[in-house]
PDB file of C-alpha atoms in Angstrom:
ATOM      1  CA  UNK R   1      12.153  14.814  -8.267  1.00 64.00           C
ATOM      2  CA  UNK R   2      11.853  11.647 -10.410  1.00 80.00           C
ATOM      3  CA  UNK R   3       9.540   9.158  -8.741  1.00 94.00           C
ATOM      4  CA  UNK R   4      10.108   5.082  -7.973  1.00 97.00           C
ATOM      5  CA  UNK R   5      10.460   3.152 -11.208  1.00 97.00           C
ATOM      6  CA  UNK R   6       9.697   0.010 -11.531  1.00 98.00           C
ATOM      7  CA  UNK R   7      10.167  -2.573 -14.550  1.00 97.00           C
ATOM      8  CA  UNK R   8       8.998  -3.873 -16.202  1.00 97.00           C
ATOM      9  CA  UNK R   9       5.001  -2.553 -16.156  1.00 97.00           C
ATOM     10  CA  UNK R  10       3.500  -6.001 -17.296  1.00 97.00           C
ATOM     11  CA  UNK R  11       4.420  -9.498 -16.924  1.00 98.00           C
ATOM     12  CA  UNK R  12       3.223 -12.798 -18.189  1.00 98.00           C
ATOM     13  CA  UNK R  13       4.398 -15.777 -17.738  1.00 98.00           C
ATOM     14  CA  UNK R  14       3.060 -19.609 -17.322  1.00 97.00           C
ATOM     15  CA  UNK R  15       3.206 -21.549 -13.864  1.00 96.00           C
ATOM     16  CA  UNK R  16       6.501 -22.736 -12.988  1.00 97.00           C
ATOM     17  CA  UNK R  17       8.475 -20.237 -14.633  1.00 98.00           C
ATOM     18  CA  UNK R  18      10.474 -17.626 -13.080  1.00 97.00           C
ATOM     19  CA  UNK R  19      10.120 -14.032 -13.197  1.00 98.00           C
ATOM     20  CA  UNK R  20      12.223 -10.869 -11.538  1.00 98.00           C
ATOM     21  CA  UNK R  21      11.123  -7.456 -11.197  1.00 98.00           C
ATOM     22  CA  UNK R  22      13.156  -4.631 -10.743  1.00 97.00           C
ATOM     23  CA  UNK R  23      13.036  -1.234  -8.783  1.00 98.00           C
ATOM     24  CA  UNK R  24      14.636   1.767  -8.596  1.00 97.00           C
ATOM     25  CA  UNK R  25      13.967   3.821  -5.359  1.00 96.00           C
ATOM     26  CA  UNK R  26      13.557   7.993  -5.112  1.00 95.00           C
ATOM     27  CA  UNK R  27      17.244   9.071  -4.663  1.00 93.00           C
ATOM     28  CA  UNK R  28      18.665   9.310  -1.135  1.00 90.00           C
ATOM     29  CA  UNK R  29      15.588   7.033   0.506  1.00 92.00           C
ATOM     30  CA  UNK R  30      17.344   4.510   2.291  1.00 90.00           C
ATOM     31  CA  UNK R  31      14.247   1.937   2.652  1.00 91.00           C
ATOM     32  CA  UNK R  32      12.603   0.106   0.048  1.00 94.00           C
ATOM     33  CA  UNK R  33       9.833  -1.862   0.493  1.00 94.00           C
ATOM     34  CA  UNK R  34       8.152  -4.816  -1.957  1.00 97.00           C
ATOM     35  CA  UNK R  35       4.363  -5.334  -1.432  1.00 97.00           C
ATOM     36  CA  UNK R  36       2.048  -7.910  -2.904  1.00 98.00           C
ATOM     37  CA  UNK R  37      -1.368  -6.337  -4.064  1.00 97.00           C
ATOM     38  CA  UNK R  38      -4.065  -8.894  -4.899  1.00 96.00           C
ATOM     39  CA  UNK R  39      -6.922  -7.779  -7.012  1.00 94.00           C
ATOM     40  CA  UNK R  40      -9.836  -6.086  -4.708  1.00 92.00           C
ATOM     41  CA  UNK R  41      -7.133  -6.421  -1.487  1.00 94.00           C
ATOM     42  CA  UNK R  42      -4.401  -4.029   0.308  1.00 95.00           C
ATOM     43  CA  UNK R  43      -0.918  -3.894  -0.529  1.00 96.00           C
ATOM     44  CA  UNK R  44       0.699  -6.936   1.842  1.00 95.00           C
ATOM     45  CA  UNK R  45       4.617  -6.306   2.537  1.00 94.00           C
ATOM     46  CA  UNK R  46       7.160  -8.861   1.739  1.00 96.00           C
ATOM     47  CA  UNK R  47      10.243  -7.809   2.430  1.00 95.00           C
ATOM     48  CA  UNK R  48      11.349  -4.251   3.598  1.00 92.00           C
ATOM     49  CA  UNK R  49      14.876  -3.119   3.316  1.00 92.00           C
ATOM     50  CA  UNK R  50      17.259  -0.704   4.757  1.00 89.00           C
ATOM     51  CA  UNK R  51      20.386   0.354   2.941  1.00 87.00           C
ATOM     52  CA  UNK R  52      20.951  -2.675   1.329  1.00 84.00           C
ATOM     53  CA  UNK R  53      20.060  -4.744   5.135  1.00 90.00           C
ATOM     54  CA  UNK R  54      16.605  -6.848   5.459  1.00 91.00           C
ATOM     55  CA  UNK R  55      14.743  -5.103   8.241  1.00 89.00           C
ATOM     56  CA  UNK R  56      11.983  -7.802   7.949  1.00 88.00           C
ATOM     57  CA  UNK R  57      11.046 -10.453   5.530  1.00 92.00           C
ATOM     58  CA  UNK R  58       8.598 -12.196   7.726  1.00 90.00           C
ATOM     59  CA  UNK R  59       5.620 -11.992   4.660  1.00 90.00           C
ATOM     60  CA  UNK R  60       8.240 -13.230   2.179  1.00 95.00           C
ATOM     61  CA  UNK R  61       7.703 -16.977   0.867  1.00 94.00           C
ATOM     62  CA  UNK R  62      10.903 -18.057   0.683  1.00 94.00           C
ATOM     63  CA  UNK R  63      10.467 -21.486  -0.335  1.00 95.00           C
ATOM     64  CA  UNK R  64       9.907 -19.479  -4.081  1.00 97.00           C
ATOM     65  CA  UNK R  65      10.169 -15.575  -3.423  1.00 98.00           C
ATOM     66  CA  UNK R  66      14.051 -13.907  -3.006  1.00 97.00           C
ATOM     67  CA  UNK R  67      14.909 -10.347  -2.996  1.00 97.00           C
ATOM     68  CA  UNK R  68      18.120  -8.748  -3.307  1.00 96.00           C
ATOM     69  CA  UNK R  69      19.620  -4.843  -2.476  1.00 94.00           C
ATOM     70  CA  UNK R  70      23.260  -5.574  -3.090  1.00 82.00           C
ATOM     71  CA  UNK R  71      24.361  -1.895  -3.325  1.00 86.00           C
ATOM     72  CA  UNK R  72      21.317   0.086  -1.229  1.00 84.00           C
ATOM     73  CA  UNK R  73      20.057   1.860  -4.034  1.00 92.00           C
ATOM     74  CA  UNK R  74      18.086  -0.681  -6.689  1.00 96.00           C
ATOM     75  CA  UNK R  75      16.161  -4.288  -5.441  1.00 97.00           C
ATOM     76  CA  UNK R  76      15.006  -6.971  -7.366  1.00 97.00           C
ATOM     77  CA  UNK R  77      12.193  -9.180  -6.571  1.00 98.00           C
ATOM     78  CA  UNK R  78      12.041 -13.095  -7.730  1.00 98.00           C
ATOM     79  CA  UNK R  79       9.617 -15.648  -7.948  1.00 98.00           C
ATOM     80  CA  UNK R  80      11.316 -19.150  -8.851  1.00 97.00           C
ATOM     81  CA  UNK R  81       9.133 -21.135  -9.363  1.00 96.00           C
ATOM     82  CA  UNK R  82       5.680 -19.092  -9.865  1.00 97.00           C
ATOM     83  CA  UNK R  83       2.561 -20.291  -9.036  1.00 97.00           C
ATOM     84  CA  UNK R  84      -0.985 -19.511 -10.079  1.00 97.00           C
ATOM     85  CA  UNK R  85      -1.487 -17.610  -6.652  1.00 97.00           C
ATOM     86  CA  UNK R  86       1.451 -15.356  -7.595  1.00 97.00           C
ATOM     87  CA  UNK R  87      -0.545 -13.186 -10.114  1.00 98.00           C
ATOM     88  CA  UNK R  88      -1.198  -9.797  -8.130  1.00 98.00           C
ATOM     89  CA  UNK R  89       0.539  -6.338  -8.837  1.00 98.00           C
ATOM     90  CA  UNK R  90       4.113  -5.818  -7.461  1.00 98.00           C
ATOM     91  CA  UNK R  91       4.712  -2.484  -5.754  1.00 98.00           C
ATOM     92  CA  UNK R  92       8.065  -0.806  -4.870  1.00 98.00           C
ATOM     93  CA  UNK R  93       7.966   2.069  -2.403  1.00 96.00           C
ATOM     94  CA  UNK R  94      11.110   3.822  -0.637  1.00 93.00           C
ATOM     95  CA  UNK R  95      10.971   6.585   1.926  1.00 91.00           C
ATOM     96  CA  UNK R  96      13.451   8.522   2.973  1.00 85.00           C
ATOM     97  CA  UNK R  97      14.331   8.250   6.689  1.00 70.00           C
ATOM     98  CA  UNK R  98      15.194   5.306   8.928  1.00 62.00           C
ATOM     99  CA  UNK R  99      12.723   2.780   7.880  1.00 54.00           C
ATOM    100  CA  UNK R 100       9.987   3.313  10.942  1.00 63.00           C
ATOM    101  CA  UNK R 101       6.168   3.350  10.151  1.00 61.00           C
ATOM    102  CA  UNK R 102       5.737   6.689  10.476  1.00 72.00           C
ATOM    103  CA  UNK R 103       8.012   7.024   7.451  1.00 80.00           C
ATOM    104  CA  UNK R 104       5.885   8.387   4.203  1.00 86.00           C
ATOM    105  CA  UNK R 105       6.197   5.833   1.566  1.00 90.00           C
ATOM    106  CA  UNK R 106       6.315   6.779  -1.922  1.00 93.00           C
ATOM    107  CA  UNK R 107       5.064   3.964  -4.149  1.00 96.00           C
ATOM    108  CA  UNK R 108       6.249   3.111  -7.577  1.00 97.00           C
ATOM    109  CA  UNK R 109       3.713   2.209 -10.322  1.00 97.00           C
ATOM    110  CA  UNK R 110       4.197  -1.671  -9.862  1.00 97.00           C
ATOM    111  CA  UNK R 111       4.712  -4.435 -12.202  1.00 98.00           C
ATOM    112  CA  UNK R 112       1.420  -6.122 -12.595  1.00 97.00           C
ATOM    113  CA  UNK R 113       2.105 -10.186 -12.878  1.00 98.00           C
ATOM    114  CA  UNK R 114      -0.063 -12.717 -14.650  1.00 98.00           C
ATOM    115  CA  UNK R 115       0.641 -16.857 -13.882  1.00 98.00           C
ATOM    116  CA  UNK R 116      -1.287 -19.037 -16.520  1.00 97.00           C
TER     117      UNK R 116
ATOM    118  CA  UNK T   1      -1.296 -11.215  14.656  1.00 76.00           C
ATOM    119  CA  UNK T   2      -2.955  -7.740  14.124  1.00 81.00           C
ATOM    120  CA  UNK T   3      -5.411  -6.861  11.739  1.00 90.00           C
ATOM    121  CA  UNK T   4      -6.609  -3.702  10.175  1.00 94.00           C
ATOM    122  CA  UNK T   5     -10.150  -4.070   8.670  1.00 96.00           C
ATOM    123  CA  UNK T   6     -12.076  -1.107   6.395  1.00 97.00           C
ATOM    124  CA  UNK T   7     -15.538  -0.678   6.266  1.00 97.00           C
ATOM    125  CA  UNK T   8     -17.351  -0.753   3.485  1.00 97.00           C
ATOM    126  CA  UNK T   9     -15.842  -2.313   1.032  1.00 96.00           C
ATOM    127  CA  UNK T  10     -17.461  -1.011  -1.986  1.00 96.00           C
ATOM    128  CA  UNK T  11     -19.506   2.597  -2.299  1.00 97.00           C
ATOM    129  CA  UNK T  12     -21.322   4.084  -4.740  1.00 97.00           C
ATOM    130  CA  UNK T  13     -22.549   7.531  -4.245  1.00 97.00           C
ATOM    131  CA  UNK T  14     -24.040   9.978  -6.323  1.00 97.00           C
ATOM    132  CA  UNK T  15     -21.989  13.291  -7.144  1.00 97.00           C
ATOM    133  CA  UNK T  16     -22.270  15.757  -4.582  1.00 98.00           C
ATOM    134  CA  UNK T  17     -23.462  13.546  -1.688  1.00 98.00           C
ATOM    135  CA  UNK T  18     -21.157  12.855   1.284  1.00 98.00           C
ATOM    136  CA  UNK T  19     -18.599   9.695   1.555  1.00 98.00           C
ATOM    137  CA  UNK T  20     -17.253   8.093   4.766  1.00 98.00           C
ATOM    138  CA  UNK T  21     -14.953   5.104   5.424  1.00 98.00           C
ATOM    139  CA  UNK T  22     -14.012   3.759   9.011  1.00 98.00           C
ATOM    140  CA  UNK T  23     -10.432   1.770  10.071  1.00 98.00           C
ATOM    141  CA  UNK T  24     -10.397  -0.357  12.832  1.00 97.00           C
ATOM    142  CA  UNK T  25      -7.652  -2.297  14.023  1.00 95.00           C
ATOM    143  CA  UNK T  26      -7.357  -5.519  16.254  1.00 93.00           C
ATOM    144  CA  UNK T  27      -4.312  -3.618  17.934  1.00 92.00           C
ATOM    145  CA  UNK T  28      -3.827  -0.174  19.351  1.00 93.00           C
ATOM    146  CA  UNK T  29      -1.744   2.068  16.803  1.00 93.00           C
ATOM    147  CA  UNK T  30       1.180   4.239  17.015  1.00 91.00           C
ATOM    148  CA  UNK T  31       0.131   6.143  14.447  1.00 93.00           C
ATOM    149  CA  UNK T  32      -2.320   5.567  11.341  1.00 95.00           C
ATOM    150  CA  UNK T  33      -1.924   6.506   7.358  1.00 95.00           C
ATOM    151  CA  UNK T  34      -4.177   6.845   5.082  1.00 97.00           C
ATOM    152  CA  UNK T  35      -3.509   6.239   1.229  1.00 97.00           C
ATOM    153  CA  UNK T  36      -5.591   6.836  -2.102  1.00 98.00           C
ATOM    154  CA  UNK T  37      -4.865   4.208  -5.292  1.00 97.00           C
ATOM    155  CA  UNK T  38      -6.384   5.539  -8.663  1.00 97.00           C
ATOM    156  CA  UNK T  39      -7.739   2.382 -10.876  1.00 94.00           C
ATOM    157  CA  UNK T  40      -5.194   1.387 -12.827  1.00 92.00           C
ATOM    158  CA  UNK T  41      -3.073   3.057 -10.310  1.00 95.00           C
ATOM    159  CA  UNK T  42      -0.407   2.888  -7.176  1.00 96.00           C
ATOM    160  CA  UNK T  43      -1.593   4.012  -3.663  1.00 96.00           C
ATOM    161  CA  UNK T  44      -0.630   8.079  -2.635  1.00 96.00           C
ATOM    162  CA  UNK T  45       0.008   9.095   0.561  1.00 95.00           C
ATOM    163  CA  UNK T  46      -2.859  11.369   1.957  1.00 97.00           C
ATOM    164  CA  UNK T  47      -2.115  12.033   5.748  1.00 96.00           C
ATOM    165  CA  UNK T  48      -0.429  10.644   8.719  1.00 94.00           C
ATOM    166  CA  UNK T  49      -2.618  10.484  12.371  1.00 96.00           C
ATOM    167  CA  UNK T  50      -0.555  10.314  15.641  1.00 94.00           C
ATOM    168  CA  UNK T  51      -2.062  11.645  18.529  1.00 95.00           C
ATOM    169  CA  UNK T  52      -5.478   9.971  20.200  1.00 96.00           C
ATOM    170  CA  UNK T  53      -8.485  12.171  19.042  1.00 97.00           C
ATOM    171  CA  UNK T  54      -7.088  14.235  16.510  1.00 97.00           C
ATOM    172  CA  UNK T  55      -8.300  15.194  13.455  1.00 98.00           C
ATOM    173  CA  UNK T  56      -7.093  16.745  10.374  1.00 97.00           C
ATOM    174  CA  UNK T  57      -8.846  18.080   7.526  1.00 97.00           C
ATOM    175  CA  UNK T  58      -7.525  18.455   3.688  1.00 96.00           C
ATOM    176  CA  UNK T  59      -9.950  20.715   1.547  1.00 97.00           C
ATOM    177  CA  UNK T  60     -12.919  18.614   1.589  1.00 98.00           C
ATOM    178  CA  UNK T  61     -11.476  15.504   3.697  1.00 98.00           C
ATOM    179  CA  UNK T  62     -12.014  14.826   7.018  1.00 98.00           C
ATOM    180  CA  UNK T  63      -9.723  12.796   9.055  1.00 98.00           C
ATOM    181  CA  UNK T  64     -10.067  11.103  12.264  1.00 98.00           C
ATOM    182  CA  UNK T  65      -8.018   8.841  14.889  1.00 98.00           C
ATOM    183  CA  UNK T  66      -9.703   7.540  17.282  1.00 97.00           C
ATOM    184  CA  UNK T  67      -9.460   8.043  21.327  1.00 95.00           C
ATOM    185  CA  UNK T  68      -8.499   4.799  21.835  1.00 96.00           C
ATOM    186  CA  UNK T  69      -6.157   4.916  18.468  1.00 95.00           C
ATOM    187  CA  UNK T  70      -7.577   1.829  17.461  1.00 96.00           C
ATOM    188  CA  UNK T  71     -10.058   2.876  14.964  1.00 96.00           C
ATOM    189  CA  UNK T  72      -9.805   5.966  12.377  1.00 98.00           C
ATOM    190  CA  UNK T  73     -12.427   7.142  10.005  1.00 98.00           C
ATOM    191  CA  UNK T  74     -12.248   9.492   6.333  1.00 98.00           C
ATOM    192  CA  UNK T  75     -14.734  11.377   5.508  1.00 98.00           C
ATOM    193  CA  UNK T  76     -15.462  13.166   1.993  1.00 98.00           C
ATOM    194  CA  UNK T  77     -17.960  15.939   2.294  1.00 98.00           C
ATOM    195  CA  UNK T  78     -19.546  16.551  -1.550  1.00 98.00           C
ATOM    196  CA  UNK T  79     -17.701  13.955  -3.651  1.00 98.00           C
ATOM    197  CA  UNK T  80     -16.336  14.577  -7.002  1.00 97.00           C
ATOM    198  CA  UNK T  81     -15.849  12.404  -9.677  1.00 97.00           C
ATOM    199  CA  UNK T  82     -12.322  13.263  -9.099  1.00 97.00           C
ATOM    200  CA  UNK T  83     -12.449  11.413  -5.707  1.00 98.00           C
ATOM    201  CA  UNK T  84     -13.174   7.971  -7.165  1.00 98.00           C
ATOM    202  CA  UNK T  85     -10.492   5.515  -6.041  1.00 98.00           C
ATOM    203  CA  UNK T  86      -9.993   2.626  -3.031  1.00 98.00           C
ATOM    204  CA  UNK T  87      -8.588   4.776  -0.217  1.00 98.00           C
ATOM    205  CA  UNK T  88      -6.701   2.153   2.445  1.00 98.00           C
ATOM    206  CA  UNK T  89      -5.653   2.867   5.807  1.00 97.00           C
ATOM    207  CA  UNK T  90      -2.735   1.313   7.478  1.00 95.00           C
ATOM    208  CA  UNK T  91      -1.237   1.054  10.732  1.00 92.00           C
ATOM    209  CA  UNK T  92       2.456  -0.703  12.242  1.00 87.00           C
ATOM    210  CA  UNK T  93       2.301  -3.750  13.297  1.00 82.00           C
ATOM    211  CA  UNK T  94       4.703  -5.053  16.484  1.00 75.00           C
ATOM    212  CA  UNK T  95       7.576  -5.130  14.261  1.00 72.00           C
ATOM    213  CA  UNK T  96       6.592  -1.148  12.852  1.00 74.00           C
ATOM    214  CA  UNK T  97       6.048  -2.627   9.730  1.00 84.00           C
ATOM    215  CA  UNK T  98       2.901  -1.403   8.131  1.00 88.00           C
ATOM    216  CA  UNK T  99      -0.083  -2.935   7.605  1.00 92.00           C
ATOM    217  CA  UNK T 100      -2.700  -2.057   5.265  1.00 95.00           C
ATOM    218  CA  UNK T 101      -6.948  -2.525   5.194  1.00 96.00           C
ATOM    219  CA  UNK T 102      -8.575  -4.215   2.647  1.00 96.00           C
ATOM    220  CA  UNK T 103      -9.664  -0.616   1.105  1.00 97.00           C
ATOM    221  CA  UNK T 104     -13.126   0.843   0.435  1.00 98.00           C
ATOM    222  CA  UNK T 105     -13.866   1.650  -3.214  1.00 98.00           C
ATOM    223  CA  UNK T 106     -15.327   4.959  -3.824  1.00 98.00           C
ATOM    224  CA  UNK T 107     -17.221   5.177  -7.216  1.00 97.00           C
ATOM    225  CA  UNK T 108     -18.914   8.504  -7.597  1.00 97.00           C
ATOM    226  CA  UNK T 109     -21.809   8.650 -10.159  1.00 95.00           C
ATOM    227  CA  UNK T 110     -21.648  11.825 -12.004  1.00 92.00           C
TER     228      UNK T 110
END
């Protein structure tokens, strides 16, 4: 069974730019989730997703951060514009059944984003 | 709002000596996960703890949740190098939405 993908793996890009990540969930998990990791921190959700519905988005900065499932299968993530506090590693995880915590969440390899 | 703090942070043990992490949480849990994260890589799903008191073991790892289901520990009895990582625990918030510890890093000196 092929595994999240995420793309792209590495990103760099200078403050006030945009950027968008993609993600691909496992096939047939109806929730996706996009966390912020910060170097030497746990994984802090932003936006979690059912189908293509936002369950909750309460983490998300939405003065700069948007996040799309148009179709319920792939999400993108943006940051427009970024800001120096932005670089962390972006993780995708799905899991398969209706989106509660006790859900097992299968992470992608994230897309690790550096603001200069 | 709820927090879920791991102690220690950072540990260094010597291969073959015994490893243990503790979870506590501002809130009373549903349920608690633990995950393991590689360096360089994404976090894994270990286990899943429901029920107050129980405990659950995986080869060498020892899993607790506590009575009160607000604190859970790991335990690691004769490290490998192979268990080096930052293992994180995470419980649901109000909304069920998960949150995670800061991690404990596990370096294990061969």
């Amino acid at each position: 069974e092929a595994g999240v993908a995420q793309s792209p793996r590495y990103k760099i890009i200078e403050k006030r730019q945009s950027v968008a990540f993609w993600c691909n969930p496992i096939s047939g998990h109806a929730t996706l989730y996009w966390y912020q990791q910060i170097l030497g921190q746990g994984p802090k959700l932003l936006i979690q997703f059912q189908n293509n519905g936002v369950v909750d988005d309460s983490q998300l900065p939405k003065d700069r951060f948007s996040a799309e499932r148009l179709k319920g299968v792939d999400s993108t993530l943006k940051i427009q514009p970024a800001k120096l506090e932005d670089s962390a590693v972006y993780l995708c995880a799905s899991s398969l059944d209706t989106g509660f915590s006790t859900d097992t969440q299968y992470f992608g390899p994230g897309t690790r984003l550096t603001v200069l | 709002g709820q927090q879920v703090m791991q102690i220690p942070q950072y540990q260094h043990v010597q291969e073959g000596e015994d490893f243990t992490t503790y979870c506590n949480s501002s809130t009373t849990l549903s349920n608690i996960q633990w995950y393991k994260q590689r360096p360089g890589g994404h976090p894994v799903f270990l286990i899943q703890l429901v029920k107050s008191g129980e405990v659950k073991k995986q080869k060498r790892l020892t899993f607790q949740f506590g009575e009160a289901k607000k604190n859970s520990s790991l335990h690691i009895t004769a490290t490998q190098t192979t268990d080096v990582g930052t293992y994180f625990c995470a419980g649901p918030n109000a909304g069920n939405m998960l949150t995670f510890g800061g991690g404990t890093r596990l370096m294990v000196k061969p």
